[in-house]
Short mmCIF file of C-alpha atoms and ligand atoms in Angstrom, two decimals:
data_model
loop_
_atom_site.label_atom_id
_atom_site.label_comp_id
_atom_site.label_asym_id
_atom_site.label_seq_id
_atom_site.Cartn_x
_atom_site.Cartn_y
_atom_site.Cartn_z
CA PRO A 1 127.09 133.90 95.48
CA SER A 2 123.84 135.67 96.29
CA LEU A 3 120.38 134.51 97.28
CA PRO A 4 117.74 134.19 94.56
CA PRO A 5 115.40 137.19 94.30
CA LEU A 6 112.72 137.30 96.99
CA VAL A 7 109.11 137.85 95.94
CA PHE A 8 107.79 140.99 97.59
CA TYR A 9 105.19 140.52 100.34
CA TRP A 10 103.34 142.66 102.89
CA ILE A 11 102.51 140.39 105.79
CA PRO A 12 105.43 138.81 107.66
CA PHE A 13 105.29 135.01 108.05
CA PHE A 14 102.16 134.73 105.86
CA GLY A 15 104.15 135.97 102.85
CA SER A 16 102.69 135.07 99.45
CA ALA A 17 100.36 132.39 100.87
CA ALA A 18 97.22 133.98 99.43
CA SER A 19 98.39 134.36 95.82
CA TYR A 20 100.15 130.99 95.80
CA GLY A 21 97.27 129.20 97.52
CA GLU A 22 94.53 130.54 95.26
CA GLU A 23 96.19 130.48 91.84
CA PRO A 24 99.64 128.91 92.03
CA LEU A 25 100.28 128.86 88.29
CA THR A 26 99.23 132.47 87.71
CA PHE A 27 101.48 133.37 90.65
CA PHE A 28 104.43 131.48 89.12
CA PHE A 29 103.95 133.06 85.69
CA LYS A 30 103.78 136.55 87.22
CA CYS A 31 106.89 135.98 89.31
CA ARG A 32 108.76 134.59 86.32
CA GLU A 33 107.94 137.75 84.41
CA LYS A 34 109.48 139.84 87.19
CA TYR A 35 112.30 137.70 88.58
CA GLY A 36 113.17 135.05 85.99
CA ASP A 37 113.08 131.26 86.31
CA VAL A 38 114.45 131.11 89.87
CA PHE A 39 112.98 133.04 92.80
CA THR A 40 112.06 132.61 96.46
CA PHE A 41 108.73 133.30 98.12
CA VAL A 42 107.63 133.16 101.72
CA LEU A 43 104.90 130.71 102.65
CA MET A 44 103.88 130.57 106.29
CA GLY A 45 107.38 131.26 107.50
CA ARG A 46 109.00 128.85 105.03
CA ARG A 47 111.32 130.02 102.25
CA MET A 48 110.25 128.31 99.05
CA THR A 49 112.66 128.59 96.11
CA VAL A 50 110.99 127.92 92.79
CA ALA A 51 112.93 126.81 89.69
CA LEU A 52 110.88 126.83 86.49
CA GLY A 53 111.18 125.48 82.98
CA PRO A 54 112.85 122.27 81.80
CA LYS A 55 116.16 123.32 83.41
CA GLY A 56 114.43 124.15 86.67
CA ASN A 57 112.70 120.75 86.64
CA ASN A 58 116.06 119.13 86.10
CA PHE A 59 117.73 121.13 88.88
CA ILE A 60 115.16 120.03 91.47
CA LEU A 61 113.99 116.59 90.36
CA GLY A 62 117.50 115.50 89.46
CA GLY A 63 118.92 116.94 92.73
CA ARG A 64 121.46 114.82 94.60
CA LEU A 65 120.51 112.87 97.70
CA THR A 66 123.12 114.81 99.68
CA GLN A 67 121.43 118.09 98.77
CA VAL A 68 117.69 117.56 98.55
CA SER A 69 115.30 115.55 100.68
CA ALA A 70 111.73 114.63 99.83
CA GLU A 71 111.09 113.02 103.20
CA GLU A 72 111.91 116.20 105.09
CA ALA A 73 109.47 118.08 102.88
CA TYR A 74 106.57 115.61 103.04
CA THR A 75 106.71 113.47 106.17
CA HIS A 76 104.64 115.74 108.41
CA LEU A 77 101.78 115.52 105.89
CA THR A 78 102.06 111.91 104.83
CA THR A 79 103.13 109.96 107.93
CA PRO A 80 99.94 110.64 109.94
CA VAL A 81 97.96 109.45 106.89
CA PHE A 82 100.03 106.52 105.53
CA GLY A 83 101.50 105.47 108.89
CA LYS A 84 104.92 104.58 110.27
CA GLY A 85 107.69 102.73 108.52
CA VAL A 86 106.88 103.59 104.90
CA ALA A 87 107.30 106.27 102.22
CA TYR A 88 108.66 109.47 103.81
CA ASP A 89 108.86 108.08 107.34
CA VAL A 90 111.94 106.07 106.31
CA PRO A 91 115.33 106.97 104.77
CA ASN A 92 115.34 107.29 100.99
CA HIS A 93 117.04 103.94 100.35
CA VAL A 94 114.21 102.17 102.18
CA LEU A 95 111.60 104.02 100.10
CA MET A 96 113.47 102.89 96.99
CA GLU A 97 113.21 99.27 98.17
CA GLN A 98 109.52 99.74 98.87
CA LYS A 99 108.97 101.17 95.39
CA ARG A 100 110.65 98.06 94.02
CA PHE A 101 108.26 95.85 96.01
CA VAL A 102 105.28 97.70 94.58
CA LYS A 103 106.66 97.37 91.05
CA VAL A 104 106.63 93.59 91.45
CA GLY A 105 102.88 93.76 91.98
CA LEU A 106 102.33 95.97 88.94
CA THR A 107 103.10 93.57 86.12
CA ILE A 108 101.67 93.14 82.64
CA GLU A 109 100.02 89.91 83.84
CA HIS A 110 98.12 91.90 86.43
CA PHE A 111 97.17 94.62 83.95
CA ARG A 112 95.85 91.94 81.58
CA ALA A 113 93.35 90.86 84.21
CA TYR A 114 92.50 94.45 85.24
CA VAL A 115 90.99 95.72 81.97
CA ALA A 116 88.03 93.33 82.10
CA MET A 117 87.61 93.87 85.86
CA ILE A 118 87.50 97.64 85.46
CA ASP A 119 85.07 97.47 82.54
CA LYS A 120 82.79 95.22 84.57
CA GLU A 121 82.95 97.54 87.56
CA VAL A 122 81.92 100.47 85.32
CA GLY A 123 79.05 98.41 83.91
CA ASP A 124 77.82 97.52 87.40
CA TYR A 125 78.11 101.17 88.38
CA PHE A 126 75.91 102.30 85.48
CA ASP A 127 73.38 99.69 86.54
CA SER A 128 73.26 100.81 90.17
CA SER A 129 74.59 104.35 90.71
CA ARG A 130 72.30 107.19 91.77
CA PHE A 131 73.93 109.26 88.99
CA PHE A 132 72.55 107.08 86.19
CA PRO A 133 68.80 106.63 86.70
CA THR A 134 67.91 107.26 83.05
CA TYR A 135 70.50 104.68 81.98
CA GLN A 136 68.85 102.23 84.31
CA THR A 137 65.43 102.72 82.68
CA GLY A 138 66.96 101.51 79.41
CA SER A 139 65.85 104.64 77.55
CA THR A 140 68.08 105.63 74.63
CA THR A 141 66.29 108.94 74.01
CA GLU A 142 66.17 110.56 77.43
CA TRP A 143 69.17 112.62 78.65
CA GLY A 144 70.31 112.54 82.27
CA LYS A 145 73.30 114.15 83.94
CA PHE A 146 76.07 113.19 86.36
CA ASN A 147 78.59 115.13 88.41
CA ALA A 148 81.85 114.20 86.70
CA PHE A 149 84.17 114.46 89.67
CA ARG A 150 81.85 112.75 92.14
CA ALA A 151 80.99 109.86 89.85
CA LEU A 152 84.59 109.37 88.78
CA SER A 153 85.88 109.50 92.36
CA GLU A 154 83.52 106.68 93.23
CA LEU A 155 84.55 104.72 90.17
CA THR A 156 88.25 105.26 90.82
CA ILE A 157 88.13 103.84 94.31
CA LEU A 158 85.83 101.01 93.20
CA THR A 159 88.09 100.01 90.33
CA ALA A 160 91.34 100.45 92.31
CA SER A 161 89.92 98.20 95.01
CA ARG A 162 88.68 95.59 92.59
CA THR A 163 92.16 95.46 91.04
CA LEU A 164 95.13 96.68 93.12
CA GLN A 165 93.69 96.69 96.59
CA GLY A 166 92.05 93.29 96.63
CA GLU A 167 88.74 91.67 97.30
CA GLU A 168 88.55 92.46 101.02
CA VAL A 169 88.94 96.18 100.43
CA ARG A 170 86.42 96.09 97.59
CA ASN A 171 83.89 94.43 99.86
CA GLY A 172 84.77 96.81 102.70
CA LEU A 173 83.85 99.75 100.45
CA ASP A 174 80.21 98.89 100.82
CA ALA A 175 80.70 99.18 104.59
CA SER A 176 83.17 100.65 107.10
CA PHE A 177 86.15 101.08 104.80
CA ALA A 178 84.46 103.88 102.83
CA GLN A 179 84.13 106.01 105.98
CA TYR A 180 87.77 105.42 106.99
CA TYR A 181 88.80 106.51 103.54
CA HIS A 182 86.65 109.61 103.73
CA ASP A 183 88.05 110.69 107.11
CA LEU A 184 91.61 109.92 106.17
CA ASP A 185 91.26 111.96 103.02
CA GLY A 186 89.99 114.85 105.15
CA GLY A 187 93.44 114.88 106.74
CA PHE A 188 95.29 115.14 103.43
CA THR A 189 94.82 118.82 102.60
CA PRO A 190 96.94 121.95 102.16
CA LEU A 191 95.99 122.90 105.74
CA ASN A 192 97.57 119.67 106.97
CA PHE A 193 100.62 120.45 104.88
CA MET A 194 100.97 123.90 106.47
CA PHE A 195 100.08 122.85 110.00
CA PRO A 196 100.80 119.19 110.72
CA ASN A 197 98.98 119.19 114.03
CA LEU A 198 96.13 121.46 114.99
CA PRO A 199 93.61 120.72 117.71
CA LEU A 200 90.79 120.33 115.19
CA PRO A 201 88.19 117.57 114.73
CA SER A 202 89.41 116.84 111.17
CA TYR A 203 92.85 116.01 112.61
CA TRP A 204 91.36 113.71 115.25
CA ARG A 205 89.21 112.00 112.62
CA ARG A 206 92.31 111.57 110.46
CA ASP A 207 94.19 109.86 113.29
CA ARG A 208 91.28 107.61 114.20
CA ALA A 209 90.72 106.70 110.55
CA HIS A 210 94.40 105.90 110.06
CA LYS A 211 94.33 103.50 113.01
CA ALA A 212 91.11 101.85 111.85
CA MET A 213 92.30 101.46 108.28
CA SER A 214 95.69 100.15 109.32
CA ASP A 215 93.93 97.58 111.55
CA PHE A 216 91.64 96.67 108.65
CA TYR A 217 94.60 95.77 106.41
CA ILE A 218 96.51 94.02 109.21
CA ASN A 219 93.44 91.93 109.83
CA VAL A 220 93.25 91.01 106.13
CA ILE A 221 96.92 90.05 106.15
CA GLN A 222 96.60 87.92 109.26
CA LYS A 223 93.52 86.15 107.94
CA ARG A 224 95.33 85.41 104.69
CA LYS A 225 98.28 84.01 106.62
CA GLU A 226 95.96 81.73 108.58
CA GLN A 227 94.20 80.56 105.42
CA GLY A 228 97.42 80.21 103.44
CA GLY A 229 96.63 82.84 100.81
CA SER A 230 93.73 84.81 99.45
CA GLU A 231 90.72 83.48 97.64
CA ALA A 232 90.95 86.40 95.23
CA GLY A 233 94.29 85.20 93.88
CA TYR A 234 97.52 87.10 93.51
CA ASP A 235 97.06 90.81 94.25
CA MET A 236 99.19 93.65 95.66
CA ILE A 237 98.79 92.62 99.31
CA GLU A 238 99.80 89.08 98.42
CA SER A 239 102.74 90.36 96.41
CA LEU A 240 103.98 92.61 99.24
CA MET A 241 103.64 89.78 101.76
CA ASN A 242 106.10 87.76 99.68
CA GLN A 243 108.84 90.41 99.38
CA THR A 244 112.01 90.77 101.43
CA TYR A 245 114.32 93.72 102.08
CA LYS A 246 117.93 93.46 100.94
CA ASP A 247 118.91 92.33 104.44
CA GLY A 248 116.60 89.34 104.09
CA ARG A 249 113.81 90.57 106.37
CA ALA A 250 110.22 90.16 105.20
CA LEU A 251 107.89 93.15 105.56
CA TYR A 252 106.09 93.52 108.87
CA ASP A 253 102.32 93.37 108.57
CA TYR A 254 102.03 97.04 109.44
CA GLU A 255 104.47 97.94 106.65
CA VAL A 256 102.34 96.07 104.10
CA ALA A 257 99.27 97.80 105.53
CA HIS A 258 100.84 101.26 105.33
CA ILE A 259 102.17 100.77 101.80
CA MET A 260 98.62 99.80 100.77
CA ILE A 261 97.27 103.01 102.34
CA ALA A 262 99.98 105.04 100.59
CA LEU A 263 99.03 103.50 97.22
CA LEU A 264 95.36 104.12 97.84
CA MET A 265 96.00 107.80 98.55
CA ALA A 266 98.59 108.25 95.76
CA GLY A 267 96.27 106.87 93.11
CA GLN A 268 92.87 108.16 94.14
CA HIS A 269 92.68 111.89 93.39
CA THR A 270 95.37 111.81 90.73
CA SER A 271 93.41 109.28 88.66
CA SER A 272 89.92 110.59 89.39
CA ALA A 273 90.97 114.17 88.55
CA THR A 274 92.55 113.02 85.29
CA THR A 275 89.50 111.02 84.21
CA SER A 276 87.20 113.91 85.13
CA TRP A 277 89.19 116.54 83.25
CA ALA A 278 89.51 114.25 80.24
CA LEU A 279 85.75 113.68 80.04
CA LEU A 280 84.93 117.33 80.72
CA HIS A 281 87.17 118.45 77.86
CA ALA A 282 86.16 115.69 75.48
CA THR A 283 82.46 116.34 76.03
CA ALA A 284 83.07 120.00 75.19
CA ARG A 285 84.51 118.84 71.84
CA PRO A 286 81.90 116.77 69.97
CA ASP A 287 84.44 116.07 67.19
CA ILE A 288 86.83 114.37 69.65
CA MET A 289 83.98 112.53 71.33
CA GLU A 290 82.96 111.19 67.93
CA LYS A 291 86.54 110.14 67.15
CA MET A 292 86.74 108.21 70.41
CA TRP A 293 83.50 106.41 69.58
CA GLU A 294 84.70 105.65 66.02
CA GLU A 295 87.90 104.24 67.50
CA GLN A 296 85.86 101.85 69.64
CA VAL A 297 83.68 100.77 66.73
CA LYS A 298 86.67 100.26 64.44
CA LEU A 299 88.54 98.16 66.97
CA PHE A 300 85.76 96.24 68.66
CA GLY A 301 82.71 96.38 66.38
CA GLN A 302 81.12 93.01 65.61
CA PRO A 303 78.94 92.14 62.60
CA ASP A 304 75.85 92.15 64.85
CA GLY A 305 76.56 95.76 65.91
CA THR A 306 77.81 94.94 69.42
CA LEU A 307 81.31 95.70 70.72
CA ARG A 308 83.56 92.85 71.81
CA PRO A 309 85.26 93.18 75.23
CA MET A 310 88.50 95.20 75.53
CA THR A 311 91.80 93.61 76.49
CA PHE A 312 95.04 95.09 77.78
CA GLU A 313 96.65 94.56 74.37
CA ASP A 314 93.86 96.63 72.77
CA MET A 315 94.74 99.58 75.01
CA LYS A 316 97.85 100.16 72.90
CA GLU A 317 95.78 100.37 69.73
CA MET A 318 93.75 103.40 70.71
CA PRO A 319 95.72 106.49 69.63
CA VAL A 320 92.76 108.85 70.04
CA LEU A 321 92.10 107.79 73.63
CA ASP A 322 95.82 107.89 74.35
CA SER A 323 96.16 111.45 73.04
CA VAL A 324 93.13 112.52 75.07
CA ILE A 325 94.80 111.33 78.28
CA ARG A 326 98.21 112.72 77.36
CA GLU A 327 96.78 116.14 76.50
CA THR A 328 94.69 116.19 79.67
CA LEU A 329 97.81 115.53 81.74
CA ARG A 330 99.57 118.37 79.90
CA MET A 331 96.96 120.94 80.84
CA HIS A 332 95.88 119.46 84.16
CA PRO A 333 98.74 117.62 85.79
CA PRO A 334 97.18 116.67 89.13
CA ILE A 335 100.23 117.76 91.14
CA HIS A 336 101.07 121.44 90.68
CA SER A 337 103.90 121.65 93.23
CA ILE A 338 106.62 119.08 93.87
CA ILE A 339 108.58 119.94 96.99
CA ARG A 340 111.99 119.09 98.46
CA LYS A 341 113.92 120.42 101.44
CA VAL A 342 117.45 121.71 100.86
CA ILE A 343 119.80 119.87 103.23
CA ALA A 344 123.10 121.27 101.89
CA PRO A 345 123.68 124.56 100.03
CA MET A 346 123.00 124.31 96.29
CA ASP A 347 124.55 126.40 93.54
CA VAL A 348 122.16 127.33 90.77
CA PRO A 349 123.83 126.66 87.42
CA GLY A 350 124.39 129.83 85.38
CA SER A 351 122.53 128.29 82.46
CA LEU A 352 119.39 128.20 84.64
CA ALA A 353 119.62 131.61 86.32
CA ALA A 354 122.31 134.04 87.46
CA PRO A 355 122.19 137.62 88.78
CA SER A 356 125.08 138.65 86.51
CA LYS A 357 127.87 137.19 84.40
CA ASP A 358 130.33 136.77 87.22
CA ARG A 359 128.00 135.96 90.10
CA SER A 360 125.70 133.03 90.73
CA TYR A 361 122.82 132.19 93.02
CA GLN A 362 123.15 129.83 95.94
CA ILE A 363 120.19 128.29 97.77
CA PRO A 364 120.92 127.85 101.47
CA LYS A 365 120.22 124.81 103.59
CA GLY A 366 116.77 125.06 105.16
CA HIS A 367 115.02 126.49 102.08
CA PHE A 368 112.43 124.38 100.34
CA LEU A 369 112.63 123.80 96.60
CA LEU A 370 109.48 123.84 94.52
CA ALA A 371 109.30 122.35 91.02
CA SER A 372 106.19 122.92 88.96
CA PRO A 373 106.38 120.98 85.70
CA ALA A 374 102.87 122.31 85.06
CA VAL A 375 104.34 125.72 84.17
CA ALA A 376 106.43 124.40 81.27
CA GLN A 377 103.49 122.23 80.20
CA ILE A 378 101.28 125.26 79.56
CA ASP A 379 103.98 127.77 78.64
CA PRO A 380 102.93 129.68 75.51
CA LYS A 381 106.63 130.13 74.71
CA ILE A 382 106.88 126.37 74.30
CA TRP A 383 103.52 125.12 72.99
CA LYS A 384 101.40 126.32 70.13
CA ASN A 385 97.95 127.36 71.45
CA ALA A 386 99.18 126.35 74.89
CA ASP A 387 95.89 127.01 76.65
CA THR A 388 93.77 125.04 74.18
CA TRP A 389 93.02 121.40 74.91
CA GLU A 390 93.99 119.82 71.60
CA PRO A 391 94.68 116.07 71.68
CA GLY A 392 95.55 116.23 67.97
CA ARG A 393 98.83 117.97 68.82
CA TRP A 394 100.21 114.62 70.01
CA ASN A 395 99.75 113.16 66.53
CA ASP A 396 101.06 116.24 64.74
CA THR A 397 104.38 115.17 63.27
CA ASP A 398 106.33 118.39 63.63
CA GLY A 399 105.03 120.20 66.72
CA VAL A 400 106.63 120.46 70.17
CA ALA A 401 104.31 117.74 71.38
CA ALA A 402 105.60 115.29 68.80
CA GLU A 403 109.16 116.12 69.80
CA GLU A 404 108.38 115.69 73.50
CA TYR A 405 106.53 112.47 72.84
CA LYS A 406 109.42 111.08 70.88
CA LYS A 407 111.86 111.99 73.66
CA TYR A 408 109.54 110.36 76.13
CA VAL A 409 109.37 107.15 74.13
CA ASP A 410 113.07 107.15 73.23
CA SER A 411 114.33 108.02 76.69
CA GLU A 412 115.27 104.37 77.30
CA GLY A 413 118.95 105.04 76.75
CA ASP A 414 118.85 107.81 79.30
CA LYS A 415 117.51 105.69 82.08
CA VAL A 416 119.10 105.02 85.45
CA ASP A 417 118.36 102.38 88.00
CA TYR A 418 117.40 103.75 91.38
CA GLY A 419 116.78 100.28 92.69
CA PHE A 420 113.21 99.76 91.52
CA GLY A 421 113.70 99.39 87.80
CA LEU A 422 114.84 101.82 85.16
CA VAL A 423 113.66 105.37 85.47
CA SER A 424 114.05 108.06 82.89
CA LYS A 425 116.76 110.45 83.94
CA GLY A 426 115.19 112.87 81.47
CA THR A 427 114.32 115.41 84.10
CA GLU A 428 115.07 118.23 81.66
CA SER A 429 111.75 117.99 79.93
CA GLN A 430 108.81 120.21 79.15
CA TYR A 431 106.36 117.40 79.85
CA LEU A 432 106.58 115.69 83.25
CA PRO A 433 103.12 114.95 84.64
CA PHE A 434 104.52 111.91 86.51
CA GLY A 435 107.59 113.69 87.85
CA ALA A 436 111.13 112.48 87.18
CA GLY A 437 114.23 111.11 88.86
CA ARG A 438 114.27 108.89 91.93
CA HIS A 439 110.84 109.99 93.14
CA ARG A 440 109.18 109.46 89.80
CA CYS A 441 105.73 107.92 89.83
CA ILE A 442 105.54 104.14 89.65
CA GLY A 443 101.78 104.22 89.12
CA GLU A 444 101.88 105.63 85.59
CA GLN A 445 101.08 102.41 83.75
CA PHE A 446 98.39 101.44 86.21
CA ALA A 447 96.91 104.93 85.92
CA TYR A 448 96.84 104.69 82.11
CA VAL A 449 95.10 101.31 82.31
CA GLN A 450 92.60 102.56 84.89
CA VAL A 451 91.88 105.98 83.36
CA GLY A 452 91.88 104.61 79.79
CA THR A 453 89.57 101.70 80.55
CA ILE A 454 87.13 103.88 82.49
CA ILE A 455 86.93 106.47 79.70
CA ALA A 456 86.51 103.80 77.01
CA SER A 457 83.84 102.06 79.09
CA PHE A 458 81.92 105.34 79.29
CA VAL A 459 82.21 106.00 75.56
CA ARG A 460 81.01 102.49 74.78
CA ARG A 461 77.89 102.76 76.93
CA ILE A 462 76.73 106.36 76.72
CA GLU A 463 76.73 109.45 74.53
CA MET A 464 77.93 112.53 76.42
CA LYS A 465 77.95 116.30 76.15
CA ILE A 466 79.06 118.89 78.67
CA GLU A 467 76.54 120.96 80.62
CA GLY A 468 77.89 124.50 80.35
CA ARG A 469 81.64 124.83 79.85
CA VAL A 470 84.85 123.24 81.07
CA PRO A 471 85.22 124.36 84.71
CA ASP A 472 88.12 126.33 86.19
CA HIS A 473 90.75 124.81 88.46
CA ASN A 474 90.19 124.37 92.15
CA TYR A 475 93.62 124.73 93.77
CA ARG A 476 92.40 124.54 97.35
CA THR A 477 92.78 120.78 97.37
CA MET A 478 96.10 118.89 97.31
CA ILE A 479 95.32 117.72 93.81
CA THR A 480 94.16 120.16 91.13
CA LEU A 481 90.44 119.42 90.70
CA PRO A 482 87.71 120.86 88.48
CA LYS A 483 85.57 123.45 90.27
CA GLU A 484 81.88 122.73 90.77
CA PRO A 485 79.58 122.51 88.92
CA CYS A 486 81.16 119.92 86.63
CA ASN A 487 78.18 118.14 85.14
CA ILE A 488 78.04 115.99 82.05
CA MET A 489 74.82 115.14 80.20
CA TYR A 490 74.45 111.56 79.04
CA ARG A 491 72.16 109.30 77.06
CA ARG A 492 72.33 105.53 76.83
CA ARG A 493 73.64 104.27 73.51
CA GLN A 494 71.53 102.02 71.35
CA ALA A 495 72.36 98.45 72.36
C1 HEM B 1 105.09 109.80 92.60
C2 HEM B 1 101.89 111.85 89.53
C3 HEM B 1 99.05 107.89 89.87
C4 HEM B 1 102.07 106.01 93.14
C5 HEM B 1 104.45 110.70 91.75
C6 HEM B 1 104.97 112.01 91.38
C7 HEM B 1 104.08 112.57 90.53
C8 HEM B 1 102.99 111.64 90.35
C9 HEM B 1 104.20 113.95 89.87
C10 HEM B 1 106.30 112.62 91.87
C11 HEM B 1 106.19 113.24 93.24
C12 HEM B 1 107.48 113.87 93.72
O1 HEM B 1 108.50 113.86 93.02
O2 HEM B 1 107.48 114.41 94.84
C13 HEM B 1 100.87 110.92 89.33
C14 HEM B 1 99.79 111.09 88.38
C15 HEM B 1 98.99 109.97 88.48
C16 HEM B 1 99.58 109.12 89.49
C17 HEM B 1 99.63 112.28 87.45
C18 HEM B 1 97.73 109.59 87.73
C19 HEM B 1 97.26 110.17 86.67
C20 HEM B 1 99.63 107.04 90.78
C21 HEM B 1 99.10 105.74 91.13
C22 HEM B 1 99.94 105.22 92.06
C23 HEM B 1 101.01 106.19 92.28
C24 HEM B 1 97.86 105.11 90.52
C25 HEM B 1 99.90 103.89 92.76
C26 HEM B 1 99.45 102.79 92.24
C27 HEM B 1 103.15 106.86 93.24
C28 HEM B 1 104.34 106.56 94.04
C29 HEM B 1 105.22 107.65 93.87
C30 HEM B 1 104.54 108.59 92.98
C31 HEM B 1 104.58 105.32 94.90
C32 HEM B 1 106.64 107.79 94.41
C33 HEM B 1 106.85 108.80 95.47
C34 HEM B 1 108.32 108.97 95.77
O3 HEM B 1 109.17 108.24 95.31
O4 HEM B 1 108.62 109.90 96.54
N1 HEM B 1 103.23 110.51 91.12
N2 HEM B 1 100.71 109.73 89.98
N3 HEM B 1 100.78 107.28 91.49
N4 HEM B 1 103.31 108.07 92.61
FE1 HEM B 1 102.06 108.85 91.24
#
């Protein structure tokens, strides 16, 4: 067998870092044109083998434990941020147990309570945020504007704390906790991924913030133990404190603390980016904006012209909102590169890529694998008008989207149990914003509740239109964000 084709580069070690770093998807499409679905590029001395398309997704995300390792690809980035003993600092079977623990705290009962809490948090935000002064005057004629990403980042952490993270974290956000979060986040960047430890202030701040945040949670846990529970009721911390590993051991306080940090980081930019992109696109399409409003009125409108409160059950009755989120995740999946390290040589199946009929590719141990479901999600060979944001495609009964959606819904039979509930094995898909296989996201339902409720709460309170046009992607951050400026104009709706 031979090695996959190597992408040409001029500067040793540095390799294709510039083209990949600036515009990863353009880089992947160009390489695919030249080399096919499987190729290797050099990134700061590392050999990254990319496998594209549904089959490429399947090859990497469905890779066997004996061949691919997520922890060896991610630990140097995540362990200084999340802390010891969790996620990629532990063997895979321990991560699987930890994902199961988290699942226990993400139940329908919790989601039921969350919708009202999130809506209230958005209401309070409109009443107090520096972004909404004209809302606060009560005027329904005057337009103001807000920075979509900044406002939605604030709302994401506020609503995640109010719900998942618990009362102590929510209260801490008005004080020290916000600064810890800020500094920790400053240590979760592509630079940290490339160079785990540099003698730079941002790295020192990251380490200090990790310690402070870990202590913050441990303190909360110890206080709760002393008081025999939390006043806020049953939340994720409480749920984790009650779990035990298969060998019967309960979680150490620092493990609970570090899982909470991991969840905070996993959900923050992914959700805030999704909500921002969704609103930026929808406000650029007055027809869709109008449909979202009509959906609210139809479902919640009262004879006196007010809207009744939303419930979790209602969330399933909003096909327009649902298609807006689904379409946003098609065009802007927050994670553009999913990475694994190859720990035993892997043969590339001929159906995915082969140099000739009687030879195949083999990926050696030590390479990294890179899956980018984003490529298939915007591939013009797969989707009609692939680069147009068109939520309607998800309701179209005979397009690719409808087919993918049906597969997604029907994939029950295909599911396997990795120890934390059934997960769709359907890694051979053209639509995988939440990944697939054993490392698949467990936050999907929470994200839909959070993102959906926030968007609906906006639509219910304000009219919106975009200032300018939908921004380009900023790939310099870990999560694909909208470039600045990303402003939205708003006007308070008639009460
Ligand atoms: C894993 C996307 C929100 C927790 C993943 C993966 C993707 C993803 C693509 C797979 C990573 C890999 O295979 O290396 C998203 C998107 C989100 C979102 C698009 C929102 C729109 C959340 C939230 C939480 C969360 C809110 C927590 C409450 C996790 C966890 C994993 C994961 C624990 C598992 C990592 C592993 O097993 O290695 N997510 N996520 N995510 N996500 Fe999410």
